[in-house]
mmCIF file of C-alpha atoms in Angstrom:
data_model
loop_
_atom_site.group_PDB
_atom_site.id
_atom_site.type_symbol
_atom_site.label_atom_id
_atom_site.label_comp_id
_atom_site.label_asym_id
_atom_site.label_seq_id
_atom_site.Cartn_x
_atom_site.Cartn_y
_atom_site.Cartn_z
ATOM 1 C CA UNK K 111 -19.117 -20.142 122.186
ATOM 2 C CA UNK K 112 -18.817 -17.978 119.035
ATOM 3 C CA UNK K 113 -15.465 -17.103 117.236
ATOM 4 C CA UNK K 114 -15.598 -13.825 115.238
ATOM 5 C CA UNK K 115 -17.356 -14.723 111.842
ATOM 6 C CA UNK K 116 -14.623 -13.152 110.067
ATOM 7 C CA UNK K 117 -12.106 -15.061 111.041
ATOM 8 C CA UNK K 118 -11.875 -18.398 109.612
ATOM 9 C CA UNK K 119 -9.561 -21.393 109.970
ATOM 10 C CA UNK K 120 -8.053 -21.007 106.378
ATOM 11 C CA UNK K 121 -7.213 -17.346 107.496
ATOM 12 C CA UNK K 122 -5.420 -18.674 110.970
ATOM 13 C CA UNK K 123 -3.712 -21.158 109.297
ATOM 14 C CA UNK K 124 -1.968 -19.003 107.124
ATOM 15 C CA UNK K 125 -0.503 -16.778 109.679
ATOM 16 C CA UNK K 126 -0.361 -19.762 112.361
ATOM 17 C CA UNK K 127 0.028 -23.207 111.134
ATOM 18 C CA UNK K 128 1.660 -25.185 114.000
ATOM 19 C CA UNK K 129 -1.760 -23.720 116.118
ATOM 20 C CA UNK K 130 0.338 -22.489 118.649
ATOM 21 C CA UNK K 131 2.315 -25.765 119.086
ATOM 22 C CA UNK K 132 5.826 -23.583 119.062
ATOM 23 C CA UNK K 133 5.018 -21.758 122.082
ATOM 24 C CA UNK K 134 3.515 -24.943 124.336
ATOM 25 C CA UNK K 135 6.218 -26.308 126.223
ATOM 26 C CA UNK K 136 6.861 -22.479 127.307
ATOM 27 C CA UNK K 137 3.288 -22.300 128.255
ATOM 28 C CA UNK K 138 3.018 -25.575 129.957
ATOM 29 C CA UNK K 139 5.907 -24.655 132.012
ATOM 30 C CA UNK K 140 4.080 -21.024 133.233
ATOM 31 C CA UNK K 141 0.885 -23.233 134.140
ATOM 32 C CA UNK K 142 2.668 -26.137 135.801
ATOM 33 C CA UNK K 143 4.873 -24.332 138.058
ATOM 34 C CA UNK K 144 0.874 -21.756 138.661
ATOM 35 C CA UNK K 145 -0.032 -25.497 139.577
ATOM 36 C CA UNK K 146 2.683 -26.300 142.117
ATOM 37 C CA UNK K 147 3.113 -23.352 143.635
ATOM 38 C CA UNK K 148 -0.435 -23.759 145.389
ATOM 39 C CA UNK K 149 -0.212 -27.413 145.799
ATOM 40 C CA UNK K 150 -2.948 -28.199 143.385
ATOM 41 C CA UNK K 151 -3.645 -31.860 142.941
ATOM 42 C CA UNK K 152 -5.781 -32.180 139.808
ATOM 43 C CA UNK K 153 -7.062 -35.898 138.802
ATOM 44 C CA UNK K 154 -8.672 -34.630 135.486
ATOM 45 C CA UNK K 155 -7.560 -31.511 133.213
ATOM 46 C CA UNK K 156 -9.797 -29.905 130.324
ATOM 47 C CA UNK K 157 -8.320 -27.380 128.295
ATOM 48 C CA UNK K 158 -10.835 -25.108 126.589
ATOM 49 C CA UNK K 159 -9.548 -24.167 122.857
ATOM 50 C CA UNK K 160 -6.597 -26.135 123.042
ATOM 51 C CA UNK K 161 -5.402 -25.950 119.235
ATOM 52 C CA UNK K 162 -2.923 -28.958 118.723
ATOM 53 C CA UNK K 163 -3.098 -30.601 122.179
ATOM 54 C CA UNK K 164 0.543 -29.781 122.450
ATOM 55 C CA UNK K 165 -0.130 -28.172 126.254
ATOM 56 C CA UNK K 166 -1.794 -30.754 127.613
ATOM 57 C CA UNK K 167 0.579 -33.372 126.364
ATOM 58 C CA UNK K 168 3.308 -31.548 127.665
ATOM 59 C CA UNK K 169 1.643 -30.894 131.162
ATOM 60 C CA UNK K 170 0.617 -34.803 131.085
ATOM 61 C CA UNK K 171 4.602 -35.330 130.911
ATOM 62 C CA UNK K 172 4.805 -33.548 134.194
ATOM 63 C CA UNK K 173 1.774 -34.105 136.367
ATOM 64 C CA UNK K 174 0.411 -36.935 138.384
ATOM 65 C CA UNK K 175 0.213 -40.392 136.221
ATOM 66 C CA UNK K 176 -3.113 -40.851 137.468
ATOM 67 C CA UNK K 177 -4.131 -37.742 135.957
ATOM 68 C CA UNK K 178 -6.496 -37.377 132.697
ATOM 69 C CA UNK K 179 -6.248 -34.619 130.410
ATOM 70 C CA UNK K 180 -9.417 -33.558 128.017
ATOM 71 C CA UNK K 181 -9.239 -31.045 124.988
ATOM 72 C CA UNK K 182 -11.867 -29.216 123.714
ATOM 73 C CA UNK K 183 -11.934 -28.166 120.061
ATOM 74 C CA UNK K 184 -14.473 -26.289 117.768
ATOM 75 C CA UNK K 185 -11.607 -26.441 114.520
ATOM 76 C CA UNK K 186 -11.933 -29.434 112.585
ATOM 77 C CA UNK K 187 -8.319 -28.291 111.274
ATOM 78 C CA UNK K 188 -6.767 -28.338 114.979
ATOM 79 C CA UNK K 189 -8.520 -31.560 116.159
ATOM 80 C CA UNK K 190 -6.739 -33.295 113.397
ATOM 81 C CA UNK K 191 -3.306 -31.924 114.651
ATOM 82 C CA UNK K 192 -4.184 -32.476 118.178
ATOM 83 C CA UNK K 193 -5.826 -36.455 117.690
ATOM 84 C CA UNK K 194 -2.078 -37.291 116.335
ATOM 85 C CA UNK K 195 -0.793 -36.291 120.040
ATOM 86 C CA UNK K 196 -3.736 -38.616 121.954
ATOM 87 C CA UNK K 197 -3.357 -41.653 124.183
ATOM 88 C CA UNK K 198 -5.166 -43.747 126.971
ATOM 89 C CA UNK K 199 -5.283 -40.293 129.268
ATOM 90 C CA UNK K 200 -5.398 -37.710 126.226
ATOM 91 C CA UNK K 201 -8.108 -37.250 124.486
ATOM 92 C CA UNK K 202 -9.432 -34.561 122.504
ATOM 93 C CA UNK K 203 -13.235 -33.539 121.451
ATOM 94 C CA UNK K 204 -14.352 -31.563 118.205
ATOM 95 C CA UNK K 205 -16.903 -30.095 120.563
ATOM 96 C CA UNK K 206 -18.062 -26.822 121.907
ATOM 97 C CA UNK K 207 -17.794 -27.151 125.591
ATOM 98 C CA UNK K 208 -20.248 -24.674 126.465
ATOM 99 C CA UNK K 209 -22.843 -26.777 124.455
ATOM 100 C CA UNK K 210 -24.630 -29.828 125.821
ATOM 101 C CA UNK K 211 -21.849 -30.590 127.918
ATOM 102 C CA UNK K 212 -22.256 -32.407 131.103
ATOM 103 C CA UNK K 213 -18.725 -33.157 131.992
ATOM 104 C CA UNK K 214 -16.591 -31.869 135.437
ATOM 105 C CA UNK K 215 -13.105 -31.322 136.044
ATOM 106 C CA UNK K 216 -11.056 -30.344 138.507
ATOM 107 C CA UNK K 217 -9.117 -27.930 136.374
ATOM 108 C CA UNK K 218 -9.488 -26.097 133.238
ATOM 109 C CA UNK K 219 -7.216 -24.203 131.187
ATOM 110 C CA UNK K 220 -8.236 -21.133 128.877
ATOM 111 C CA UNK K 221 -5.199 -20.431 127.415
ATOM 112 C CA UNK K 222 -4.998 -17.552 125.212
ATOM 113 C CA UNK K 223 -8.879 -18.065 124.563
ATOM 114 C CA UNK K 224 -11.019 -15.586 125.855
ATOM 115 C CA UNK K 225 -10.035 -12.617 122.876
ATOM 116 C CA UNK K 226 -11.005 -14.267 120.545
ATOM 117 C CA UNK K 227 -14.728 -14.838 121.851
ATOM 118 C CA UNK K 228 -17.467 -12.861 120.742
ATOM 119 C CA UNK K 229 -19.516 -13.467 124.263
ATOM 120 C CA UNK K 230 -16.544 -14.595 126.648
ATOM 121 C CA UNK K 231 -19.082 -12.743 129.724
ATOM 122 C CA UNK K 232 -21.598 -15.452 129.149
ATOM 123 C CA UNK K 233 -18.872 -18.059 128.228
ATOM 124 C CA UNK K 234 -17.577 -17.846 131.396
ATOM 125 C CA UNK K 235 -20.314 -17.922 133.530
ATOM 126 C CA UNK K 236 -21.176 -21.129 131.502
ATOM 127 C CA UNK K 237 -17.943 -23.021 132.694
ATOM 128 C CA UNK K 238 -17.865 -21.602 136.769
ATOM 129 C CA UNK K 239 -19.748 -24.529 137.827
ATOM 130 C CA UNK K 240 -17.506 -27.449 135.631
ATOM 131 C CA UNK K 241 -14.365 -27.075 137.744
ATOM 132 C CA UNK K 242 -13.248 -26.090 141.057
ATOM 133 C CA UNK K 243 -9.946 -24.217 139.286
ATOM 134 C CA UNK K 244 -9.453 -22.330 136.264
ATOM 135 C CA UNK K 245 -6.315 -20.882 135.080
ATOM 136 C CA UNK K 246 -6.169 -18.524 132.293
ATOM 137 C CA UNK K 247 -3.757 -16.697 130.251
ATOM 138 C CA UNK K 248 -4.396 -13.182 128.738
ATOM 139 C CA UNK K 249 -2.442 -11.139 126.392
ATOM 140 C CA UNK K 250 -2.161 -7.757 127.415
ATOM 141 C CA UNK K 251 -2.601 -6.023 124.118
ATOM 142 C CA UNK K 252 -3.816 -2.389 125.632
ATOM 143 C CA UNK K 253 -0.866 -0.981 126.122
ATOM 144 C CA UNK K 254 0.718 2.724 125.074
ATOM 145 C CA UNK K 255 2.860 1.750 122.369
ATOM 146 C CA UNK K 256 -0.140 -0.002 120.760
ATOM 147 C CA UNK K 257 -2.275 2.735 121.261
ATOM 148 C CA UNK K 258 -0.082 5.060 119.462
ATOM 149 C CA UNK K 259 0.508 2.681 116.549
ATOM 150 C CA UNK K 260 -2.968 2.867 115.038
ATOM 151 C CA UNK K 261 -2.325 -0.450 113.255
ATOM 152 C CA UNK K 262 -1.095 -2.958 116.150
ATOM 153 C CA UNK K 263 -4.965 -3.712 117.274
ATOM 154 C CA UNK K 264 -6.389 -4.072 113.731
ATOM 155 C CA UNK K 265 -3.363 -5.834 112.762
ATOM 156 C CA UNK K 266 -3.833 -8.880 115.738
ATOM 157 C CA UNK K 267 -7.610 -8.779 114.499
ATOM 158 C CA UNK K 268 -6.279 -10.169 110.748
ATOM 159 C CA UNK K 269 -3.851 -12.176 111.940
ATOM 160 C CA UNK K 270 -4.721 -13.938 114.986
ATOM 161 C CA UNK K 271 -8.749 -13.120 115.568
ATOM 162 C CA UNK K 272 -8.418 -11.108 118.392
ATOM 163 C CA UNK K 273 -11.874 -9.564 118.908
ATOM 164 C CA UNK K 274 -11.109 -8.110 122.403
ATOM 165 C CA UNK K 275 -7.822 -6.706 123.694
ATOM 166 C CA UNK K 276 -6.893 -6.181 127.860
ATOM 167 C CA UNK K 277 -4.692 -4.576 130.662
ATOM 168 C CA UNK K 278 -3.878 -6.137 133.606
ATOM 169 C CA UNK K 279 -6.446 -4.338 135.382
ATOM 170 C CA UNK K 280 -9.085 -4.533 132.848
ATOM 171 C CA UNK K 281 -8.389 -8.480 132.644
ATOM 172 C CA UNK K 282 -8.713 -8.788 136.486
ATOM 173 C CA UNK K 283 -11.804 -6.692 137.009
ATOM 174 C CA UNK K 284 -13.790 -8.707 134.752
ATOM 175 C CA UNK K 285 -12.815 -11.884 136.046
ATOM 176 C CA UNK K 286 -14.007 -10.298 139.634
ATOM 177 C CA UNK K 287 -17.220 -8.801 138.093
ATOM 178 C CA UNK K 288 -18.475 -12.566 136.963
ATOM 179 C CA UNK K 289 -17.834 -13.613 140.669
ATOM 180 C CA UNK K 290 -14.822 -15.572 140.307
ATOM 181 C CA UNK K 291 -12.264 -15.463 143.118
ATOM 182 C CA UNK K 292 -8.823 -14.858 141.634
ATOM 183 C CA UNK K 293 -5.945 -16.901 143.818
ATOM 184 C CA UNK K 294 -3.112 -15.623 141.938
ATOM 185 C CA UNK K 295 -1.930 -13.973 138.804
ATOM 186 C CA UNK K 296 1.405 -13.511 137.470
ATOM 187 C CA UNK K 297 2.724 -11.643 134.624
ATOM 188 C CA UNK K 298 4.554 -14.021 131.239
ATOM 189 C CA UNK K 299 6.861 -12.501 128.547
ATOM 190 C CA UNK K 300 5.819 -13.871 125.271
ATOM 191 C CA UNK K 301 7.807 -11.409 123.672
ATOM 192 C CA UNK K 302 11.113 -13.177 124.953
ATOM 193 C CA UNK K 303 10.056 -16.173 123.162
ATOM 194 C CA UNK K 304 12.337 -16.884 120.303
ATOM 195 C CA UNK K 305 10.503 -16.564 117.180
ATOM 196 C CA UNK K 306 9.061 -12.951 118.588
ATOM 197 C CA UNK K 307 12.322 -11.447 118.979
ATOM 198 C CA UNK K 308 13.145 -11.285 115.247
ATOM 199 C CA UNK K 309 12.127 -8.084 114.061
ATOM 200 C CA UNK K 310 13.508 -5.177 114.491
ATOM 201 C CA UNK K 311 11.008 -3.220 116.241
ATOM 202 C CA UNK K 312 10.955 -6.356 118.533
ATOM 203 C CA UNK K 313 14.899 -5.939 119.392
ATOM 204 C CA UNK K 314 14.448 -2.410 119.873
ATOM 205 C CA UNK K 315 11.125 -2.696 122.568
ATOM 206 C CA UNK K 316 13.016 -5.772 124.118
ATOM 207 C CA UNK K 317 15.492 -3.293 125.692
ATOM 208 C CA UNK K 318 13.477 -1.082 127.801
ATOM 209 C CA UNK K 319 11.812 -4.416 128.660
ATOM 210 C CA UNK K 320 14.653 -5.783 130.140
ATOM 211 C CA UNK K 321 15.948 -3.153 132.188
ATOM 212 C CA UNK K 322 12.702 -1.548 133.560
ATOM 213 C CA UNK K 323 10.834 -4.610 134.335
ATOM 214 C CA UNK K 324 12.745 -5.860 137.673
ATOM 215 C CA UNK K 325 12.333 -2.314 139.103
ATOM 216 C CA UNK K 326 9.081 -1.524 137.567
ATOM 217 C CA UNK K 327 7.040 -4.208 136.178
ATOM 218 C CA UNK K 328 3.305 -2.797 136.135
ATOM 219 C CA UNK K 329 4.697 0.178 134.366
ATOM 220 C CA UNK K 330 7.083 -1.570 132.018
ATOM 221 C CA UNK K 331 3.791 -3.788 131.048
ATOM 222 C CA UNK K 332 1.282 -0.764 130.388
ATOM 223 C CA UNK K 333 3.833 0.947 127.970
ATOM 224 C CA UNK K 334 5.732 -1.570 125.808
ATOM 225 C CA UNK K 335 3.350 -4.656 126.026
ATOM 226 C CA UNK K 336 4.723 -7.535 125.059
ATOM 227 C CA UNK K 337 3.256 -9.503 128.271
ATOM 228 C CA UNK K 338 0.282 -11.919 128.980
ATOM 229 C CA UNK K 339 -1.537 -12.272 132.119
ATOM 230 C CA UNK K 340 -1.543 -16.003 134.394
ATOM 231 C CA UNK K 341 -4.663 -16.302 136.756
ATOM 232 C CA UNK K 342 -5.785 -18.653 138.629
ATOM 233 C CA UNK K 343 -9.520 -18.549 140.149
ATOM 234 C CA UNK K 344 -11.839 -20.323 141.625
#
């Protein structure tokens, strides 16, 4: 599993220091209620890229208390946040997953992963035989308001390493073309989140959000972005 050689740790730090840790009880909350909805039963969870840990330790607050939760972790920066957050059934690994790994799980989580790998075609084929499940969670970052603001792309590429960027429908026929079987999928609004709603050009693309997503969601999606994508496969 390769991450973009120009983007390095230092450079996410800057622009991301908490790894994601603000948004993670949000996220845990999308994925748990993925979870129950099709009566999943998961003894061990690995998420793949998981940052500071702060997902799984949330989902371990929720789930099963005979349930083990793994991180993997190729940022020696993030393991040290994340190792702070382990215990008896949390543990983390500085460890590329797709590399000399012989552990199984019933579940694994790719949360907000797959853009920013170089190879995430190969990557993925690499994991289909390690668990059963899979959830993962796209941005959808090819939309028309980001086409038609020539900086939006480039500017998630500085800031965040995004090396790939999705629609619904691009998302969902690549996770079909590498054979996966996709259970379910469900759309999340980031941009509601409340550090994302505090710029102006934020405020002004939350309205049409809000009034033209219960009667049009697709639509509302592929023009003002501002979404992710929730799959489960298997």
């Amino acid at each position: 599993m390769k991450i973009g050689e120009m983007y390095t740790d230092g450079q996410y730090l800057k622009h991301n220091p908490t790894w994601d840790a603000d948004d993670a009880a949000w996220k845990a909350d999308q994925i748990f209620a993925l979870i129950q909805k099709h009566g999943l039963r998961p003894v061990s969870v690995c998420e793949v890229g998981c940052g500071s840990g702060e997902i799984l330790r949330q989902l371990q607050l929720k789930m099963d208390k005979n349930c083990t939760f793994t991180g993997y972790e190729v940022s020696p920066q993030a393991i040290e946040l994340a190792n702070q957050r382990s215990n008896e059934r949390l543990t983390f690994r500085l460890q590329d997953i797709s590399e000399k790994c012989e552990s199984a799980y019933d579940l694994i989580l790719l949360i907000d992963l797959i853009e920013h790998l170089e190879d995430y075609f190969e990557f993925l084929r690499i994991l289909k035989e390690k668990s059963p499940y899979k959830i993962l969670h796209i941005p959808l970052e090819m939309f028309v308001m980001a086409v038609l603001y020539p900086r939006f792309h480039q500017g998630q590429r500085e800031k965040v390493g995004h090396l790939h960027y999705f629609s619904k429908d691009t998302a969902l026929q690549m996770i079909r073309d590498l054979g996966y079987e996709i259970v379910d999928f469900t759309y999340t609004k980031g941009y509601s989140l409340p550090h994302h709603t505090n710029g102006i050009k934020d405020k002004i693309l939350g309205i049409p959000r809000r009034l033209l997503y219960p009667v049009m969601p697709d639509l509302t999606v592929r023009m003002f972005g501002g979404y992710s994508l929730l799959v489960l496969v298997k």
